[in-house]
């Protein structure tokens, strides 16, 4: 096993499912069939809090409850504040709707020219190919349609979506999402990828998936062959907490990387899960060790019943500030807010710039020290002796 230096945190094993033959444990269909989906099932393994019981009673009308045995094992069942538990087990707070919250907070339905396609940016589309996931995140942005608990009745129309992309030459980038595209069978996924590859103007294909995290068993050699055949296929995985970065996830990322799939990570900033700098640093370092480049850190979308996960943006900025300069540049995700109503993703950055004038820009480094950079040739010559500018060759 890799990463013996912090072995205790790199979970590997069958935990509560020791009695299950290893071949079954490693079979993704077995994992899906044996998901924990009811209160009674949960209670076989843990004691629920009153808040959780109330949340579970409501989940059927909001977003289904489902946890793969593999992912369930990562939970600390003694700790109601376990970050895995907070993400997976519904709580009463989900029933409370706060000001500004919306069912479709990103206005995706308004930007959908045909079912399953969201065309918000000029050159790229989001292609929703399923409404199912291996497990359900309580903060899911698309909980209006994902798992179909709200009778949204999303029917992925691949043909209509593919025809839309074919007839729009401006679409050079297609992002497959859902739900989770890797829940589709190999055959369906290969069909979609092959069709997209035939479209001359589609030059970039990527998949957003949390399956490597919930169900690493799904990343089979056969699936990797499909990515190789139709590559390059890029993938954004979705890891929020370092305890999700297991030896199994590492192995799945290895298989994807060796099949030529560049990997990025998207995290959602979640209260009690990853809203402190130490946790975030541990997470991004583990991701780099798995060849995964942190891509986005999302401010929580304003979804209904999500306020208990919301983190103050100033805290998010502090976290980014604690990373910049203090660790590898590759490790730092771009913090974004997906503009409510559908404005797209907007970067939110800590301010390092103090002042910009016609003569100079004044800025601070990660230690808080002030530096100046001259903006005109004139200033360069006049200030060549000023040590604040460093050594400048005026000749
Ligand atoms: C996030 C998103 C994309 C992809 O955005 P990038 O910044 O290119 O990763 C495309 N379309 C929609 C509707 C999205 O929400
Ligand atoms: S995996 Fe993604 S789409 Fe599925 S429930 Fe979680 S956040 Fe939503």
PDB file of C-alpha atoms in Angstrom, residues 136-260:
ATOM      1  CA  UNK A 136     -26.215  11.459  -3.354  1.00  0.00           C
ATOM      2  CA  UNK A 137     -24.588  14.571  -1.929  1.00  0.00           C
ATOM      3  CA  UNK A 138     -26.950  16.491   0.314  1.00  0.00           C
ATOM      4  CA  UNK A 139     -25.735  19.823  -1.106  1.00  0.00           C
ATOM      5  CA  UNK A 140     -26.209  18.833  -4.764  1.00  0.00           C
ATOM      6  CA  UNK A 141     -26.746  21.803  -7.082  1.00  0.00           C
ATOM      7  CA  UNK A 142     -28.960  19.718  -9.343  1.00  0.00           C
ATOM      8  CA  UNK A 143     -31.056  18.137  -6.601  1.00  0.00           C
ATOM      9  CA  UNK A 144     -34.122  19.408  -8.453  1.00  0.00           C
ATOM     10  CA  UNK A 145     -33.603  16.671 -11.025  1.00  0.00           C
ATOM     11  CA  UNK A 146     -30.943  14.304  -9.670  1.00  0.00           C
ATOM     12  CA  UNK A 147     -32.421  11.037  -8.262  1.00  0.00           C
ATOM     13  CA  UNK A 148     -35.886  12.195  -9.411  1.00  0.00           C
ATOM     14  CA  UNK A 149     -37.189  12.562  -5.838  1.00  0.00           C
ATOM     15  CA  UNK A 150     -38.970  15.776  -6.908  1.00  0.00           C
ATOM     16  CA  UNK A 151     -40.770  14.201  -9.885  1.00  0.00           C
ATOM     17  CA  UNK A 152     -38.831  16.343 -12.316  1.00  0.00           C
ATOM     18  CA  UNK A 153     -38.868  13.352 -14.684  1.00  0.00           C
ATOM     19  CA  UNK A 154     -35.669  14.111 -16.465  1.00  0.00           C
ATOM     20  CA  UNK A 155     -35.320  11.921 -19.528  1.00  0.00           C
ATOM     21  CA  UNK A 156     -31.911  12.093 -21.082  1.00  0.00           C
ATOM     22  CA  UNK A 157     -32.422  12.491 -24.808  1.00  0.00           C
ATOM     23  CA  UNK A 158     -29.004  11.608 -26.132  1.00  0.00           C
ATOM     24  CA  UNK A 159     -30.067  11.809 -29.740  1.00  0.00           C
ATOM     25  CA  UNK A 160     -31.602  15.249 -29.415  1.00  0.00           C
ATOM     26  CA  UNK A 161     -28.576  16.473 -27.461  1.00  0.00           C
ATOM     27  CA  UNK A 162     -26.127  15.023 -29.973  1.00  0.00           C
ATOM     28  CA  UNK A 163     -28.059  16.555 -32.867  1.00  0.00           C
ATOM     29  CA  UNK A 164     -27.993  19.947 -31.139  1.00  0.00           C
ATOM     30  CA  UNK A 165     -24.202  19.736 -30.778  1.00  0.00           C
ATOM     31  CA  UNK A 166     -23.825  18.544 -34.387  1.00  0.00           C
ATOM     32  CA  UNK A 167     -25.806  21.477 -35.699  1.00  0.00           C
ATOM     33  CA  UNK A 168     -23.959  24.110 -33.605  1.00  0.00           C
ATOM     34  CA  UNK A 169     -20.452  24.540 -35.024  1.00  0.00           C
ATOM     35  CA  UNK A 170     -19.578  27.048 -32.284  1.00  0.00           C
ATOM     36  CA  UNK A 171     -19.598  24.216 -29.709  1.00  0.00           C
ATOM     37  CA  UNK A 172     -15.976  23.102 -29.411  1.00  0.00           C
ATOM     38  CA  UNK A 173     -16.168  21.776 -25.829  1.00  0.00           C
ATOM     39  CA  UNK A 174     -18.677  19.259 -24.435  1.00  0.00           C
ATOM     40  CA  UNK A 175     -18.925  18.547 -20.717  1.00  0.00           C
ATOM     41  CA  UNK A 176     -20.762  15.315 -19.910  1.00  0.00           C
ATOM     42  CA  UNK A 177     -22.432  15.482 -16.539  1.00  0.00           C
ATOM     43  CA  UNK A 178     -25.718  14.699 -14.849  1.00  0.00           C
ATOM     44  CA  UNK A 179     -26.160  12.897 -12.483  1.00  0.00           C
ATOM     45  CA  UNK A 180     -23.053  10.871 -13.073  1.00  0.00           C
ATOM     46  CA  UNK A 181     -22.165   9.846 -16.645  1.00  0.00           C
ATOM     47  CA  UNK A 182     -20.038   6.934 -15.433  1.00  0.00           C
ATOM     48  CA  UNK A 183     -23.192   5.202 -14.192  1.00  0.00           C
ATOM     49  CA  UNK A 184     -24.083   4.569 -17.819  1.00  0.00           C
ATOM     50  CA  UNK A 185     -23.122   1.177 -19.182  1.00  0.00           C
ATOM     51  CA  UNK A 186     -19.845   0.914 -21.096  1.00  0.00           C
ATOM     52  CA  UNK A 187     -21.874   0.432 -24.252  1.00  0.00           C
ATOM     53  CA  UNK A 188     -23.924   3.627 -23.863  1.00  0.00           C
ATOM     54  CA  UNK A 189     -20.937   5.687 -22.798  1.00  0.00           C
ATOM     55  CA  UNK A 190     -18.889   4.468 -25.723  1.00  0.00           C
ATOM     56  CA  UNK A 191     -21.750   5.262 -28.074  1.00  0.00           C
ATOM     57  CA  UNK A 192     -21.938   8.854 -26.818  1.00  0.00           C
ATOM     58  CA  UNK A 193     -18.165   9.368 -26.910  1.00  0.00           C
ATOM     59  CA  UNK A 194     -17.880   7.867 -30.385  1.00  0.00           C
ATOM     60  CA  UNK A 195     -20.690  10.083 -31.687  1.00  0.00           C
ATOM     61  CA  UNK A 196     -19.084  13.184 -30.159  1.00  0.00           C
ATOM     62  CA  UNK A 197     -15.693  12.271 -31.662  1.00  0.00           C
ATOM     63  CA  UNK A 198     -17.286  12.137 -35.111  1.00  0.00           C
ATOM     64  CA  UNK A 199     -18.320  15.795 -34.856  1.00  0.00           C
ATOM     65  CA  UNK A 200     -15.480  17.785 -36.434  1.00  0.00           C
ATOM     66  CA  UNK A 201     -15.995  20.981 -34.422  1.00  0.00           C
ATOM     67  CA  UNK A 202     -15.985  19.187 -31.028  1.00  0.00           C
ATOM     68  CA  UNK A 203     -12.337  19.357 -30.035  1.00  0.00           C
ATOM     69  CA  UNK A 204     -12.568  18.984 -26.273  1.00  0.00           C
ATOM     70  CA  UNK A 205     -14.555  16.322 -24.412  1.00  0.00           C
ATOM     71  CA  UNK A 206     -14.666  16.079 -20.660  1.00  0.00           C
ATOM     72  CA  UNK A 207     -16.618  14.194 -18.011  1.00  0.00           C
ATOM     73  CA  UNK A 208     -17.642  15.435 -14.567  1.00  0.00           C
ATOM     74  CA  UNK A 209     -17.907  12.457 -12.233  1.00  0.00           C
ATOM     75  CA  UNK A 210     -17.908  11.615  -8.567  1.00  0.00           C
ATOM     76  CA  UNK A 211     -17.816   7.873  -9.338  1.00  0.00           C
ATOM     77  CA  UNK A 212     -14.056   7.489  -8.718  1.00  0.00           C
ATOM     78  CA  UNK A 213     -14.791   8.752  -5.186  1.00  0.00           C
ATOM     79  CA  UNK A 214     -18.029   6.854  -4.461  1.00  0.00           C
ATOM     80  CA  UNK A 215     -17.383   3.769  -6.509  1.00  0.00           C
ATOM     81  CA  UNK A 216     -13.736   3.391  -7.571  1.00  0.00           C
ATOM     82  CA  UNK A 217     -14.592  -0.183  -8.607  1.00  0.00           C
ATOM     83  CA  UNK A 218     -16.376   1.305 -11.644  1.00  0.00           C
ATOM     84  CA  UNK A 219     -13.031   2.431 -13.111  1.00  0.00           C
ATOM     85  CA  UNK A 220     -12.467  -0.931 -14.771  1.00  0.00           C
ATOM     86  CA  UNK A 221      -9.770  -1.725 -17.342  1.00  0.00           C
ATOM     87  CA  UNK A 222     -12.579  -1.988 -19.949  1.00  0.00           C
ATOM     88  CA  UNK A 223     -13.805   1.525 -19.145  1.00  0.00           C
ATOM     89  CA  UNK A 224     -10.251   2.847 -19.356  1.00  0.00           C
ATOM     90  CA  UNK A 225      -9.902   1.207 -22.794  1.00  0.00           C
ATOM     91  CA  UNK A 226     -12.927   3.208 -23.960  1.00  0.00           C
ATOM     92  CA  UNK A 227     -11.265   6.441 -22.809  1.00  0.00           C
ATOM     93  CA  UNK A 228      -8.091   5.408 -24.607  1.00  0.00           C
ATOM     94  CA  UNK A 229      -9.956   4.622 -27.823  1.00  0.00           C
ATOM     95  CA  UNK A 230     -11.826   7.909 -27.879  1.00  0.00           C
ATOM     96  CA  UNK A 231      -9.316  10.100 -26.076  1.00  0.00           C
ATOM     97  CA  UNK A 232      -8.231  12.579 -25.133  1.00  0.00           C
ATOM     98  CA  UNK A 233     -11.081  12.594 -22.617  1.00  0.00           C
ATOM     99  CA  UNK A 234     -10.525  14.898 -19.646  1.00  0.00           C
ATOM    100  CA  UNK A 235     -12.161  14.259 -16.293  1.00  0.00           C
ATOM    101  CA  UNK A 236     -13.090  16.366 -13.290  1.00  0.00           C
ATOM    102  CA  UNK A 237     -13.535  14.305 -10.181  1.00  0.00           C
ATOM    103  CA  UNK A 238     -15.152  15.677  -7.029  1.00  0.00           C
ATOM    104  CA  UNK A 239     -13.345  15.246  -3.716  1.00  0.00           C
ATOM    105  CA  UNK A 240     -14.206  17.492  -0.771  1.00  0.00           C
ATOM    106  CA  UNK A 241     -12.303  16.093   2.187  1.00  0.00           C
ATOM    107  CA  UNK A 242      -8.904  14.394   2.553  1.00  0.00           C
ATOM    108  CA  UNK A 243     -10.497  11.281   4.058  1.00  0.00           C
ATOM    109  CA  UNK A 244     -12.117  10.643   0.645  1.00  0.00           C
ATOM    110  CA  UNK A 245      -8.648  10.414  -0.879  1.00  0.00           C
ATOM    111  CA  UNK A 246      -8.170   6.710  -0.178  1.00  0.00           C
ATOM    112  CA  UNK A 247      -5.807   4.107  -1.559  1.00  0.00           C
ATOM    113  CA  UNK A 248      -8.742   2.900  -3.690  1.00  0.00           C
ATOM    114  CA  UNK A 249      -9.271   6.355  -5.166  1.00  0.00           C
ATOM    115  CA  UNK A 250      -5.539   6.613  -5.808  1.00  0.00           C
ATOM    116  CA  UNK A 251      -5.612   3.303  -7.681  1.00  0.00           C
ATOM    117  CA  UNK A 252      -8.622   4.423  -9.754  1.00  0.00           C
ATOM    118  CA  UNK A 253      -6.855   7.697 -10.604  1.00  0.00           C
ATOM    119  CA  UNK A 254      -3.756   5.731 -11.602  1.00  0.00           C
ATOM    120  CA  UNK A 255      -5.845   3.639 -13.997  1.00  0.00           C
ATOM    121  CA  UNK A 256      -7.394   6.770 -15.505  1.00  0.00           C
ATOM    122  CA  UNK A 257      -4.091   8.596 -15.781  1.00  0.00           C
ATOM    123  CA  UNK A 258      -2.382   5.653 -17.424  1.00  0.00           C
ATOM    124  CA  UNK A 259      -5.258   5.537 -19.918  1.00  0.00           C
ATOM    125  CA  UNK A 260      -4.370   9.119 -20.836  1.00  0.00           C
TER     126      UNK A 260
END
